[in-house]
Amino acid sequence: MNDPARRDSGSADPAPEETAPEVPEKAAYDTVEEAVRAQLSKALGGARGVVEAAIPTIGFTVSWIVTKELKLSLGIGAALAVVLLLVRLAQRSTVQFVLNSIFGIAIAALFALRSGKAQDAFLPGIIYNAGYAAALLLSIVVRWPLVGFIIGSVTGDPTAWHRDREIVRLCSRLTWLLLIPCLVRVAVQYPLYLAGHVAWLGAAKVVMGWPLQVAGLAAMVWLLARGRTPLDRPAS
């Protein structure tokens, strides 16, 4: 007669191995302000990306002032952008921001060569700033400020930030600080475009490019440095 105890002990399944408790990964950002600062810096490409965006415009403008040759000036601006691209490739660093510059030069050349007027090289930038300002203003009016989606890209939930009034208010202020430089550029450059002042347009585009952007970012950093809004993430 079989011993039930022995049969049970022989057929018993081995005890499952104990597993170490999972340790949650440390969040990359702890506050809304920290996340926005990091994402804005990434979007602009840092100081180098800003400088690279200005070099082709400077080359085009100086060449036009000296030679008054539209095709030559556009060629010099494009050549400078290509040189910047080759440097990036040689260093095996990201080419995203140089490619943006080359794309901008290509669109500017298309406008200018089609009309034969040097000032038309600056028209796409004016149109872009006007359209971007309109989109930013609309996002503020409907209470879905564009900067808020930066928060969503960090948390993994693109719309959860909108449930917090304080975050919506903060993002609206930050979006205004992105909007104002666009309005200033259009207000200054469009009259210069209508008057055909190419040299002044070039100077305005450079001065109101990275310096104005840096001023806007400085204001954003100042605003962000004042707050410590917790960055909530969805539970895993």
PDB file of N, CA, C and O in Angstrom, residues 162-211:
ATOM      1  N   HIS A 162      -3.092  68.777 -18.844  1.00  0.00           N
ATOM      2  CA  HIS A 162      -4.178  69.750 -19.000  1.00  0.00           C
ATOM      3  C   HIS A 162      -5.169  69.698 -17.843  1.00  0.00           C
ATOM      4  O   HIS A 162      -5.951  70.639 -17.649  1.00  0.00           O
ATOM      5  N   ARG A 163      -5.140  68.633 -17.036  1.00  0.00           N
ATOM      6  CA  ARG A 163      -6.062  68.520 -15.898  1.00  0.00           C
ATOM      7  C   ARG A 163      -5.605  69.340 -14.703  1.00  0.00           C
ATOM      8  O   ARG A 163      -6.353  69.491 -13.742  1.00  0.00           O
ATOM      9  N   ASP A 164      -4.380  69.845 -14.742  1.00  0.00           N
ATOM     10  CA  ASP A 164      -3.831  70.635 -13.637  1.00  0.00           C
ATOM     11  C   ASP A 164      -3.825  72.111 -14.027  1.00  0.00           C
ATOM     12  O   ASP A 164      -3.101  72.527 -14.940  1.00  0.00           O
ATOM     13  N   ARG A 165      -4.630  72.919 -13.350  1.00  0.00           N
ATOM     14  CA  ARG A 165      -4.743  74.339 -13.713  1.00  0.00           C
ATOM     15  C   ARG A 165      -3.424  75.083 -13.571  1.00  0.00           C
ATOM     16  O   ARG A 165      -3.117  75.981 -14.360  1.00  0.00           O
ATOM     17  N   GLU A 166      -2.650  74.720 -12.552  1.00  0.00           N
ATOM     18  CA  GLU A 166      -1.376  75.415 -12.335  1.00  0.00           C
ATOM     19  C   GLU A 166      -0.405  75.153 -13.484  1.00  0.00           C
ATOM     20  O   GLU A 166       0.305  76.058 -13.927  1.00  0.00           O
ATOM     21  N   ILE A 167      -0.379  73.925 -13.978  1.00  0.00           N
ATOM     22  CA  ILE A 167       0.505  73.606 -15.099  1.00  0.00           C
ATOM     23  C   ILE A 167       0.018  74.306 -16.366  1.00  0.00           C
ATOM     24  O   ILE A 167       0.821  74.825 -17.144  1.00  0.00           O
ATOM     25  N   VAL A 168      -1.290  74.346 -16.578  1.00  0.00           N
ATOM     26  CA  VAL A 168      -1.831  75.049 -17.750  1.00  0.00           C
ATOM     27  C   VAL A 168      -1.466  76.527 -17.696  1.00  0.00           C
ATOM     28  O   VAL A 168      -1.067  77.123 -18.709  1.00  0.00           O
ATOM     29  N   ARG A 169      -1.570  77.124 -16.505  1.00  0.00           N
ATOM     30  CA  ARG A 169      -1.226  78.539 -16.357  1.00  0.00           C
ATOM     31  C   ARG A 169       0.266  78.769 -16.628  1.00  0.00           C
ATOM     32  O   ARG A 169       0.649  79.714 -17.322  1.00  0.00           O
ATOM     33  N   LEU A 170       1.115  77.897 -16.091  1.00  0.00           N
ATOM     34  CA  LEU A 170       2.549  78.014 -16.319  1.00  0.00           C
ATOM     35  C   LEU A 170       2.881  77.866 -17.806  1.00  0.00           C
ATOM     36  O   LEU A 170       3.641  78.662 -18.366  1.00  0.00           O
ATOM     37  N   CYS A 171       2.286  76.882 -18.456  1.00  0.00           N
ATOM     38  CA  CYS A 171       2.569  76.650 -19.869  1.00  0.00           C
ATOM     39  C   CYS A 171       2.051  77.785 -20.743  1.00  0.00           C
ATOM     40  O   CYS A 171       2.644  78.085 -21.790  1.00  0.00           O
ATOM     41  N   SER A 172       0.965  78.419 -20.332  1.00  0.00           N
ATOM     42  CA  SER A 172       0.471  79.580 -21.077  1.00  0.00           C
ATOM     43  C   SER A 172       1.466  80.733 -21.015  1.00  0.00           C
ATOM     44  O   SER A 172       1.745  81.399 -22.028  1.00  0.00           O
ATOM     45  N   ARG A 173       2.037  80.973 -19.833  1.00  0.00           N
ATOM     46  CA  ARG A 173       3.040  82.036 -19.713  1.00  0.00           C
ATOM     47  C   ARG A 173       4.272  81.729 -20.550  1.00  0.00           C
ATOM     48  O   ARG A 173       4.830  82.613 -21.209  1.00  0.00           O
ATOM     49  N   LEU A 174       4.705  80.474 -20.529  1.00  0.00           N
ATOM     50  CA  LEU A 174       5.882  80.083 -21.315  1.00  0.00           C
ATOM     51  C   LEU A 174       5.601  80.199 -22.813  1.00  0.00           C
ATOM     52  O   LEU A 174       6.473  80.593 -23.592  1.00  0.00           O
ATOM     53  N   THR A 175       4.386  79.863 -23.212  1.00  0.00           N
ATOM     54  CA  THR A 175       4.030  79.970 -24.628  1.00  0.00           C
ATOM     55  C   THR A 175       4.013  81.424 -25.072  1.00  0.00           C
ATOM     56  O   THR A 175       4.413  81.744 -26.202  1.00  0.00           O
ATOM     57  N   TRP A 176       3.588  82.332 -24.198  1.00  0.00           N
ATOM     58  CA  TRP A 176       3.657  83.766 -24.509  1.00  0.00           C
ATOM     59  C   TRP A 176       5.102  84.194 -24.754  1.00  0.00           C
ATOM     60  O   TRP A 176       5.384  85.008 -25.642  1.00  0.00           O
ATOM     61  N   LEU A 177       6.021  83.635 -23.987  1.00  0.00           N
ATOM     62  CA  LEU A 177       7.432  84.002 -24.140  1.00  0.00           C
ATOM     63  C   LEU A 177       8.025  83.446 -25.433  1.00  0.00           C
ATOM     64  O   LEU A 177       9.042  83.961 -25.911  1.00  0.00           O
ATOM     65  N   LEU A 178       7.421  82.409 -25.999  1.00  0.00           N
ATOM     66  CA  LEU A 178       7.808  81.944 -27.331  1.00  0.00           C
ATOM     67  C   LEU A 178       7.136  82.774 -28.426  1.00  0.00           C
ATOM     68  O   LEU A 178       7.696  82.966 -29.508  1.00  0.00           O
ATOM     69  N   LEU A 179       5.958  83.269 -28.115  1.00  0.00           N
ATOM     70  CA  LEU A 179       5.161  84.014 -29.088  1.00  0.00           C
ATOM     71  C   LEU A 179       5.705  85.420 -29.339  1.00  0.00           C
ATOM     72  O   LEU A 179       5.772  85.879 -30.494  1.00  0.00           O
ATOM     73  N   ILE A 180       6.101  86.109 -28.283  1.00  0.00           N
ATOM     74  CA  ILE A 180       6.513  87.518 -28.405  1.00  0.00           C
ATOM     75  C   ILE A 180       7.671  87.715 -29.382  1.00  0.00           C
ATOM     76  O   ILE A 180       7.614  88.627 -30.230  1.00  0.00           O
ATOM     77  N   PRO A 181       8.759  86.908 -29.341  1.00  0.00           N
ATOM     78  CA  PRO A 181       9.828  87.111 -30.331  1.00  0.00           C
ATOM     79  C   PRO A 181       9.345  86.974 -31.776  1.00  0.00           C
ATOM     80  O   PRO A 181       9.815  87.706 -32.652  1.00  0.00           O
ATOM     81  N   CYS A 182       8.412  86.075 -32.027  1.00  0.00           N
ATOM     82  CA  CYS A 182       7.874  85.912 -33.385  1.00  0.00           C
ATOM     83  C   CYS A 182       7.143  87.178 -33.828  1.00  0.00           C
ATOM     84  O   CYS A 182       7.304  87.637 -34.973  1.00  0.00           O
ATOM     85  N   LEU A 183       6.347  87.754 -32.940  1.00  0.00           N
ATOM     86  CA  LEU A 183       5.628  88.980 -33.266  1.00  0.00           C
ATOM     87  C   LEU A 183       6.582  90.147 -33.522  1.00  0.00           C
ATOM     88  O   LEU A 183       6.378  90.940 -34.446  1.00  0.00           O
ATOM     89  N   VAL A 184       7.629  90.239 -32.705  1.00  0.00           N
ATOM     90  CA  VAL A 184       8.610  91.311 -32.880  1.00  0.00           C
ATOM     91  C   VAL A 184       9.305  91.181 -34.228  1.00  0.00           C
ATOM     92  O   VAL A 184       9.516  92.173 -34.941  1.00  0.00           O
ATOM     93  N   ARG A 185       9.680  89.964 -34.611  1.00  0.00           N
ATOM     94  CA  ARG A 185      10.346  89.759 -35.902  1.00  0.00           C
ATOM     95  C   ARG A 185       9.459  90.208 -37.056  1.00  0.00           C
ATOM     96  O   ARG A 185       9.917  90.889 -37.979  1.00  0.00           O
ATOM     97  N   VAL A 186       8.192  89.817 -37.019  1.00  0.00           N
ATOM     98  CA  VAL A 186       7.279  90.190 -38.100  1.00  0.00           C
ATOM     99  C   VAL A 186       7.076  91.706 -38.122  1.00  0.00           C
ATOM    100  O   VAL A 186       7.094  92.332 -39.195  1.00  0.00           O
ATOM    101  N   ALA A 187       6.903  92.312 -36.952  1.00  0.00           N
ATOM    102  CA  ALA A 187       6.649  93.750 -36.867  1.00  0.00           C
ATOM    103  C   ALA A 187       7.815  94.568 -37.403  1.00  0.00           C
ATOM    104  O   ALA A 187       7.616  95.649 -37.980  1.00  0.00           O
ATOM    105  N   VAL A 188       9.037  94.074 -37.225  1.00  0.00           N
ATOM    106  CA  VAL A 188      10.222  94.810 -37.691  1.00  0.00           C
ATOM    107  C   VAL A 188      10.588  94.444 -39.123  1.00  0.00           C
ATOM    108  O   VAL A 188      10.859  95.320 -39.963  1.00  0.00           O
ATOM    109  N   GLN A 189      10.561  93.163 -39.451  1.00  0.00           N
ATOM    110  CA  GLN A 189      11.081  92.725 -40.740  1.00  0.00           C
ATOM    111  C   GLN A 189      10.106  92.948 -41.900  1.00  0.00           C
ATOM    112  O   GLN A 189      10.551  93.202 -43.029  1.00  0.00           O
ATOM    113  N   TYR A 190       8.822  92.856 -41.642  1.00  0.00           N
ATOM    114  CA  TYR A 190       7.881  93.010 -42.751  1.00  0.00           C
ATOM    115  C   TYR A 190       7.930  94.411 -43.360  1.00  0.00           C
ATOM    116  O   TYR A 190       7.951  94.541 -44.611  1.00  0.00           O
ATOM    117  N   PRO A 191       7.946  95.499 -42.580  1.00  0.00           N
ATOM    118  CA  PRO A 191       8.105  96.823 -43.197  1.00  0.00           C
ATOM    119  C   PRO A 191       9.421  96.959 -43.972  1.00  0.00           C
ATOM    120  O   PRO A 191       9.452  97.598 -45.034  1.00  0.00           O
ATOM    121  N   LEU A 192      10.509  96.362 -43.463  1.00  0.00           N
ATOM    122  CA  LEU A 192      11.782  96.398 -44.184  1.00  0.00           C
ATOM    123  C   LEU A 192      11.674  95.624 -45.500  1.00  0.00           C
ATOM    124  O   LEU A 192      12.249  96.028 -46.522  1.00  0.00           O
ATOM    125  N   TYR A 193      10.936  94.531 -45.475  1.00  0.00           N
ATOM    126  CA  TYR A 193      10.723  93.756 -46.695  1.00  0.00           C
ATOM    127  C   TYR A 193       9.952  94.569 -47.726  1.00  0.00           C
ATOM    128  O   TYR A 193      10.314  94.602 -48.919  1.00  0.00           O
ATOM    129  N   LEU A 194       8.901  95.244 -47.292  1.00  0.00           N
ATOM    130  CA  LEU A 194       8.107  96.053 -48.212  1.00  0.00           C
ATOM    131  C   LEU A 194       8.928  97.189 -48.811  1.00  0.00           C
ATOM    132  O   LEU A 194       8.738  97.572 -49.977  1.00  0.00           O
ATOM    133  N   ALA A 195       9.866  97.723 -48.017  1.00  0.00           N
ATOM    134  CA  ALA A 195      10.710  98.817 -48.493  1.00  0.00           C
ATOM    135  C   ALA A 195      11.898  98.327 -49.322  1.00  0.00           C
ATOM    136  O   ALA A 195      12.593  99.130 -49.946  1.00  0.00           O
ATOM    137  N   GLY A 196      12.141  97.014 -49.334  1.00  0.00           N
ATOM    138  CA  GLY A 196      13.228  96.460 -50.124  1.00  0.00           C
ATOM    139  C   GLY A 196      14.608  96.687 -49.546  1.00  0.00           C
ATOM    140  O   GLY A 196      15.605  96.663 -50.281  1.00  0.00           O
ATOM    141  N   HIS A 197      14.716  96.867 -48.228  1.00  0.00           N
ATOM    142  CA  HIS A 197      16.012  97.109 -47.580  1.00  0.00           C
ATOM    143  C   HIS A 197      16.667  95.761 -47.241  1.00  0.00           C
ATOM    144  O   HIS A 197      16.510  95.238 -46.137  1.00  0.00           O
ATOM    145  N   VAL A 198      17.406  95.205 -48.195  1.00  0.00           N
ATOM    146  CA  VAL A 198      17.983  93.872 -48.025  1.00  0.00           C
ATOM    147  C   VAL A 198      19.020  93.843 -46.904  1.00  0.00           C
ATOM    148  O   VAL A 198      19.042  92.924 -46.081  1.00  0.00           O
ATOM    149  N   ALA A 199      19.900  94.855 -46.872  1.00  0.00           N
ATOM    150  CA  ALA A 199      20.951  94.890 -45.851  1.00  0.00           C
ATOM    151  C   ALA A 199      20.342  94.949 -44.454  1.00  0.00           C
ATOM    152  O   ALA A 199      20.761  94.220 -43.546  1.00  0.00           O
ATOM    153  N   TRP A 200      19.347  95.813 -44.294  1.00  0.00           N
ATOM    154  CA  TRP A 200      18.698  95.925 -42.989  1.00  0.00           C
ATOM    155  C   TRP A 200      17.916  94.659 -42.653  1.00  0.00           C
ATOM    156  O   TRP A 200      17.827  94.251 -41.496  1.00  0.00           O
ATOM    157  N   LEU A 201      17.348  94.029 -43.669  1.00  0.00           N
ATOM    158  CA  LEU A 201      16.634  92.773 -43.437  1.00  0.00           C
ATOM    159  C   LEU A 201      17.586  91.702 -42.919  1.00  0.00           C
ATOM    160  O   LEU A 201      17.273  90.970 -41.974  1.00  0.00           O
ATOM    161  N   GLY A 202      18.757  91.621 -43.562  1.00  0.00           N
ATOM    162  CA  GLY A 202      19.740  90.630 -43.119  1.00  0.00           C
ATOM    163  C   GLY A 202      20.198  90.885 -41.696  1.00  0.00           C
ATOM    164  O   GLY A 202      20.300  89.956 -40.885  1.00  0.00           O
ATOM    165  N   ALA A 203      20.471  92.168 -41.397  1.00  0.00           N
ATOM    166  CA  ALA A 203      20.902  92.512 -40.040  1.00  0.00           C
ATOM    167  C   ALA A 203      19.801  92.199 -39.028  1.00  0.00           C
ATOM    168  O   ALA A 203      20.066  91.650 -37.950  1.00  0.00           O
ATOM    169  N   ALA A 204      18.554  92.533 -39.385  1.00  0.00           N
ATOM    170  CA  ALA A 204      17.432  92.287 -38.477  1.00  0.00           C
ATOM    171  C   ALA A 204      17.227  90.796 -38.260  1.00  0.00           C
ATOM    172  O   ALA A 204      16.934  90.352 -37.141  1.00  0.00           O
ATOM    173  N   LYS A 205      17.393  89.994 -39.333  1.00  0.00           N
ATOM    174  CA  LYS A 205      17.190  88.549 -39.205  1.00  0.00           C
ATOM    175  C   LYS A 205      18.225  87.932 -38.260  1.00  0.00           C
ATOM    176  O   LYS A 205      17.901  87.065 -37.450  1.00  0.00           O
ATOM    177  N   VAL A 206      19.484  88.420 -38.367  1.00  0.00           N
ATOM    178  CA  VAL A 206      20.534  87.876 -37.504  1.00  0.00           C
ATOM    179  C   VAL A 206      20.339  88.340 -36.062  1.00  0.00           C
ATOM    180  O   VAL A 206      20.373  87.545 -35.123  1.00  0.00           O
ATOM    181  N   VAL A 207      20.132  89.648 -35.885  1.00  0.00           N
ATOM    182  CA  VAL A 207      19.979  90.203 -34.534  1.00  0.00           C
ATOM    183  C   VAL A 207      18.733  89.654 -33.853  1.00  0.00           C
ATOM    184  O   VAL A 207      18.731  89.402 -32.645  1.00  0.00           O
ATOM    185  N   MET A 208      17.666  89.468 -34.632  1.00  0.00           N
ATOM    186  CA  MET A 208      16.417  88.974 -34.059  1.00  0.00           C
ATOM    187  C   MET A 208      16.307  87.456 -34.152  1.00  0.00           C
ATOM    188  O   MET A 208      15.257  86.895 -33.864  1.00  0.00           O
ATOM    189  N   GLY A 209      17.406  86.821 -34.549  1.00  0.00           N
ATOM    190  CA  GLY A 209      17.427  85.364 -34.560  1.00  0.00           C
ATOM    191  C   GLY A 209      17.851  84.851 -33.205  1.00  0.00           C
ATOM    192  O   GLY A 209      17.072  84.856 -32.249  1.00  0.00           O
ATOM    193  N   TRP A 210      19.123  84.459 -33.087  1.00  0.00           N
ATOM    194  CA  TRP A 210      19.554  83.865 -31.819  1.00  0.00           C
ATOM    195  C   TRP A 210      19.593  84.840 -30.654  1.00  0.00           C
ATOM    196  O   TRP A 210      19.258  84.464 -29.534  1.00  0.00           O
ATOM    197  N   PRO A 211      19.988  86.144 -30.830  1.00  0.00           N
ATOM    198  CA  PRO A 211      19.977  87.019 -29.643  1.00  0.00           C
ATOM    199  C   PRO A 211      18.575  87.177 -29.049  1.00  0.00           C
ATOM    200  O   PRO A 211      18.396  87.135 -27.829  1.00  0.00           O
TER     201      PRO A 211
END
